[in-house]
PDB file of C-alpha atoms in Angstrom:
ATOM      1  CA  MET A   1     -21.211 -19.351  -9.086  1.00 52.00           C
ATOM      2  CA  GLN A   2     -19.008 -17.883 -11.401  1.00 49.00           C
ATOM      3  CA  GLY A   3     -15.221 -19.304 -11.501  1.00 48.00           C
ATOM      4  CA  THR A   4     -12.631 -17.352  -9.697  1.00 46.00           C
ATOM      5  CA  ASN A   5     -10.379 -16.369 -13.141  1.00 42.00           C
ATOM      6  CA  GLU A   6     -13.136 -15.671 -15.496  1.00 46.00           C
ATOM      7  CA  LYS A   7     -12.682 -12.534 -17.715  1.00 45.00           C
ATOM      8  CA  TYR A   8     -15.490 -10.018 -18.813  1.00 43.00           C
ATOM      9  CA  GLU A   9     -15.674  -9.375 -22.429  1.00 43.00           C
ATOM     10  CA  ASN A  10     -16.628  -6.476 -23.811  1.00 45.00           C
ATOM     11  CA  VAL A  11     -15.784  -3.908 -20.438  1.00 44.00           C
ATOM     12  CA  PRO A  12     -14.347  -1.001 -20.851  1.00 45.00           C
ATOM     13  CA  ASN A  13     -11.265  -0.083 -19.547  1.00 42.00           C
ATOM     14  CA  ASP A  14     -10.518  -3.751 -18.936  1.00 46.00           C
ATOM     15  CA  GLU A  15      -6.831  -3.575 -19.141  1.00 53.00           C
ATOM     16  CA  LEU A  16      -6.758   0.015 -16.189  1.00 50.00           C
ATOM     17  CA  LYS A  17      -7.126  -2.926 -13.265  1.00 71.00           C
ATOM     18  CA  ILE A  18      -9.398  -0.465 -11.852  1.00 74.00           C
ATOM     19  CA  LYS A  19     -12.679   0.093 -12.675  1.00 73.00           C
ATOM     20  CA  ILE A  20     -15.159   2.868 -11.319  1.00 73.00           C
ATOM     21  CA  ASN A  21     -18.462   2.440 -11.240  1.00 73.00           C
ATOM     22  CA  SER A  22     -21.518   5.201 -10.031  1.00 74.00           C
ATOM     23  CA  ASN A  23     -24.895   5.648 -10.002  1.00 69.00           C
ATOM     24  CA  ASP A  24     -24.391   8.322 -12.076  1.00 69.00           C
ATOM     25  CA  ASN A  25     -22.314   5.950 -14.520  1.00 60.00           C
ATOM     26  CA  PRO A  26     -23.543   2.199 -13.949  1.00 57.00           C
ATOM     27  CA  TYR A  27     -23.133  -1.734 -15.922  1.00 54.00           C
ATOM     28  CA  PRO A  28     -22.525  -0.714 -19.699  1.00 58.00           C
ATOM     29  CA  THR A  29     -24.979  -3.385 -21.107  1.00 63.00           C
ATOM     30  CA  SER A  30     -27.054  -5.154 -19.429  1.00 65.00           C
ATOM     31  CA  ASP A  31     -26.101  -8.276 -20.462  1.00 67.00           C
ATOM     32  CA  ILE A  32     -22.965  -7.610 -18.506  1.00 67.00           C
ATOM     33  CA  GLN A  33     -24.464  -6.321 -15.844  1.00 66.00           C
ATOM     34  CA  GLN A  34     -26.049  -9.752 -15.374  1.00 69.00           C
ATOM     35  CA  LYS A  35     -22.842 -11.092 -15.256  1.00 70.00           C
ATOM     36  CA  PHE A  36     -22.188  -8.745 -12.312  1.00 68.00           C
ATOM     37  CA  LEU A  37     -24.981  -9.529 -10.580  1.00 72.00           C
ATOM     38  CA  GLN A  38     -24.138 -13.409 -10.201  1.00 78.00           C
ATOM     39  CA  PRO A  39     -22.539 -14.967  -7.231  1.00 86.00           C
ATOM     40  CA  ARG A  40     -18.568 -15.297  -7.757  1.00 87.00           C
ATOM     41  CA  ARG A  41     -15.617 -15.436  -6.003  1.00 92.00           C
ATOM     42  CA  LEU A  42     -13.955 -12.140  -6.154  1.00 91.00           C
ATOM     43  CA  THR A  43     -10.526 -12.011  -7.903  1.00 90.00           C
ATOM     44  CA  SER A  44     -10.287  -8.088  -6.755  1.00 89.00           C
ATOM     45  CA  TYR A  45     -11.059  -5.673  -4.197  1.00 89.00           C
ATOM     46  CA  PHE A  46     -13.961  -3.919  -4.262  1.00 90.00           C
ATOM     47  CA  VAL A  47     -15.387  -1.075  -2.585  1.00 90.00           C
ATOM     48  CA  VAL A  48     -18.246   0.086  -2.351  1.00 91.00           C
ATOM     49  CA  LEU A  49     -19.591   3.742  -0.777  1.00 91.00           C
ATOM     50  CA  ILE A  50     -23.054   4.469  -0.207  1.00 91.00           C
ATOM     51  CA  ASP A  51     -23.715   8.347  -0.517  1.00 88.00           C
ATOM     52  CA  CYS A  52     -27.621   7.669  -0.112  1.00 89.00           C
ATOM     53  CA  GLY A  53     -29.474   5.183   0.736  1.00 91.00           C
ATOM     54  CA  SER A  54     -28.875   2.037   2.091  1.00 92.00           C
ATOM     55  CA  VAL A  55     -28.716  -1.496   0.176  1.00 91.00           C
ATOM     56  CA  THR A  56     -27.862  -5.007   1.689  1.00 91.00           C
ATOM     57  CA  TYR A  57     -24.996  -7.201  -0.476  1.00 91.00           C
ATOM     58  CA  LYS A  58     -23.912 -10.724   0.519  1.00 92.00           C
ATOM     59  CA  LEU A  59     -20.589 -11.513   0.992  1.00 91.00           C
ATOM     60  CA  ASP A  60     -19.430 -15.422   2.207  1.00 90.00           C
ATOM     61  CA  LEU A  61     -22.911 -16.071   2.973  1.00 87.00           C
ATOM     62  CA  GLN A  62     -23.505 -13.436   5.415  1.00 91.00           C
ATOM     63  CA  ASP A  63     -25.749  -9.887   4.460  1.00 92.00           C
ATOM     64  CA  ILE A  64     -23.973  -7.268   4.746  1.00 92.00           C
ATOM     65  CA  THR A  65     -26.589  -3.445   4.992  1.00 92.00           C
ATOM     66  CA  VAL A  66     -24.454  -0.802   4.203  1.00 92.00           C
ATOM     67  CA  THR A  67     -25.785   2.810   4.636  1.00 92.00           C
ATOM     68  CA  SER A  68     -25.403   6.399   4.295  1.00 91.00           C
ATOM     69  CA  GLY A  69     -21.743   7.492   4.652  1.00 90.00           C
ATOM     70  CA  GLN A  70     -20.737   3.804   5.327  1.00 92.00           C
ATOM     71  CA  LEU A  71     -18.111   2.021   3.236  1.00 90.00           C
ATOM     72  CA  LEU A  72     -18.061  -1.728   2.214  1.00 92.00           C
ATOM     73  CA  PHE A  73     -14.800  -3.171   1.412  1.00 88.00           C
ATOM     74  CA  ALA A  74     -14.738  -6.830   0.260  1.00 90.00           C
ATOM     75  CA  MET A  75     -11.328  -9.159  -0.952  1.00 88.00           C
ATOM     76  CA  PRO A  76      -9.998 -10.912  -3.269  1.00 89.00           C
ATOM     77  CA  ASN A  77     -11.262 -15.157  -2.733  1.00 91.00           C
ATOM     78  CA  GLN A  78     -14.490 -13.855  -0.890  1.00 92.00           C
ATOM     79  CA  ILE A  79     -17.941 -15.019  -1.847  1.00 92.00           C
ATOM     80  CA  PHE A  80     -19.481 -12.038  -3.451  1.00 91.00           C
ATOM     81  CA  GLU A  81     -23.196 -11.342  -4.524  1.00 89.00           C
ATOM     82  CA  PRO A  82     -24.323  -8.079  -5.349  1.00 84.00           C
ATOM     83  CA  PRO A  83     -28.217  -6.740  -4.653  1.00 85.00           C
ATOM     84  CA  THR A  84     -30.320  -6.950  -7.768  1.00 72.00           C
ATOM     85  CA  VAL A  85     -32.077  -3.893  -7.135  1.00 67.00           C
ATOM     86  CA  THR A  86     -30.352  -0.824  -6.045  1.00 65.00           C
ATOM     87  CA  GLY A  87     -33.416   1.851  -6.445  1.00 72.00           C
ATOM     88  CA  ASN A  88     -32.598   5.790  -5.287  1.00 84.00           C
ATOM     89  CA  LEU A  89     -29.100   4.671  -4.047  1.00 87.00           C
ATOM     90  CA  LYS A  90     -26.668   7.352  -4.673  1.00 89.00           C
ATOM     91  CA  TYR A  91     -23.218   5.191  -4.562  1.00 89.00           C
ATOM     92  CA  PHE A  92     -19.082   4.969  -5.586  1.00 90.00           C
ATOM     93  CA  LYS A  93     -17.437   1.927  -6.484  1.00 89.00           C
ATOM     94  CA  VAL A  94     -14.315   0.822  -6.945  1.00 89.00           C
ATOM     95  CA  LEU A  95     -12.572  -2.600  -7.855  1.00 89.00           C
ATOM     96  CA  PHE A  96      -8.588  -3.099  -8.124  1.00 88.00           C
ATOM     97  CA  ASP A  97      -6.747  -5.653  -8.824  1.00 87.00           C
ATOM     98  CA  GLU A  98      -3.245  -6.581  -6.022  1.00 84.00           C
ATOM     99  CA  ASN A  99      -0.918  -4.299  -8.339  1.00 84.00           C
ATOM    100  CA  THR A 100      -2.416  -1.404  -7.547  1.00 83.00           C
ATOM    101  CA  LEU A 101      -3.292  -1.925  -3.693  1.00 79.00           C
ATOM    102  CA  SER A 102       0.888  -2.464  -3.531  1.00 79.00           C
ATOM    103  CA  LEU A 103       0.654   1.147  -5.863  1.00 80.00           C
ATOM    104  CA  LEU A 104      -0.989   3.242  -2.956  1.00 76.00           C
ATOM    105  CA  PRO A 105       1.588   5.519  -0.947  1.00 79.00           C
ATOM    106  CA  GLN A 106       0.492   3.940   2.222  1.00 76.00           C
ATOM    107  CA  TYR A 107      -0.570   0.835   4.125  1.00 72.00           C
ATOM    108  CA  PHE A 108      -4.301   0.499   4.950  1.00 70.00           C
ATOM    109  CA  PRO A 109      -4.551  -2.676   7.141  1.00 68.00           C
ATOM    110  CA  PHE A 110      -8.271  -3.119   6.955  1.00 64.00           C
ATOM    111  CA  LEU A 111      -7.391  -4.407   3.121  1.00 65.00           C
ATOM    112  CA  VAL A 112      -5.784  -6.922   3.798  1.00 64.00           C
ATOM    113  CA  ASN A 113      -7.420  -8.424   7.509  1.00 61.00           C
ATOM    114  CA  PRO A 114     -10.557 -10.333   7.250  1.00 55.00           C
ATOM    115  CA  LEU A 115     -10.832 -10.328  10.609  1.00 59.00           C
ATOM    116  CA  HIS A 116     -11.594  -6.563  11.196  1.00 64.00           C
ATOM    117  CA  THR A 117     -15.012  -5.415  10.231  1.00 76.00           C
ATOM    118  CA  GLN A 118     -15.533  -4.821   6.277  1.00 85.00           C
ATOM    119  CA  ILE A 119     -17.626  -1.665   7.004  1.00 89.00           C
ATOM    120  CA  ILE A 120     -16.130   1.930   7.626  1.00 87.00           C
ATOM    121  CA  ASN A 121     -17.883   5.081   8.588  1.00 87.00           C
ATOM    122  CA  PHE A 122     -16.512   8.288   7.376  1.00 83.00           C
ATOM    123  CA  ASP A 123     -17.792  11.962   9.219  1.00 86.00           C
ATOM    124  CA  ALA A 124     -19.225  14.542   6.767  1.00 87.00           C
ATOM    125  CA  PRO A 125     -16.210  16.149   5.826  1.00 90.00           C
ATOM    126  CA  ALA A 126     -14.096  13.081   4.888  1.00 88.00           C
ATOM    127  CA  ARG A 127     -16.911  11.495   2.823  1.00 86.00           C
ATOM    128  CA  GLY A 128     -16.788  14.899   0.880  1.00 88.00           C
ATOM    129  CA  ARG A 129     -13.552  14.584   0.041  1.00 90.00           C
ATOM    130  CA  ILE A 130     -13.171  10.709  -0.646  1.00 87.00           C
ATOM    131  CA  LYS A 131     -16.582  11.778  -3.268  1.00 87.00           C
ATOM    132  CA  LYS A 132     -14.348  14.556  -4.669  1.00 88.00           C
ATOM    133  CA  VAL A 133     -11.762  11.835  -5.644  1.00 86.00           C
ATOM    134  CA  LEU A 134     -13.780   9.624  -6.980  1.00 83.00           C
ATOM    135  CA  LYS A 135     -16.221  11.987  -8.924  1.00 81.00           C
ATOM    136  CA  LEU A 136     -12.650  12.595 -10.898  1.00 77.00           C
TER     137      LEU A 136
END
């Protein structure tokens, strides 16, 4: 497992404190992708919205399957292992730190309470609005 404070070298936009990836904009190189696929303790918040398909992540040693229209979030200090193969999956991933969370205009209890479920279901209109924001 990788260290909790390890920074990845040569990651674009490392200074922004927020990173967004999707199936249209995957990890930049295979060596960086291999680092991201290793089990690690998260140092930031991780959110993935599955637009189409299904994928299983391992979070705190439990398998969590996320399907179309669902959002999975993980918090700092959770043990995280992403899937190695995503196939025809369509998704949006967002990573952000504590400082970015504090800048949000409202309070989102699911982001700070580990006892709540880590999967959120969206109806089609809400998912459409979220996709538009993430595509920007």
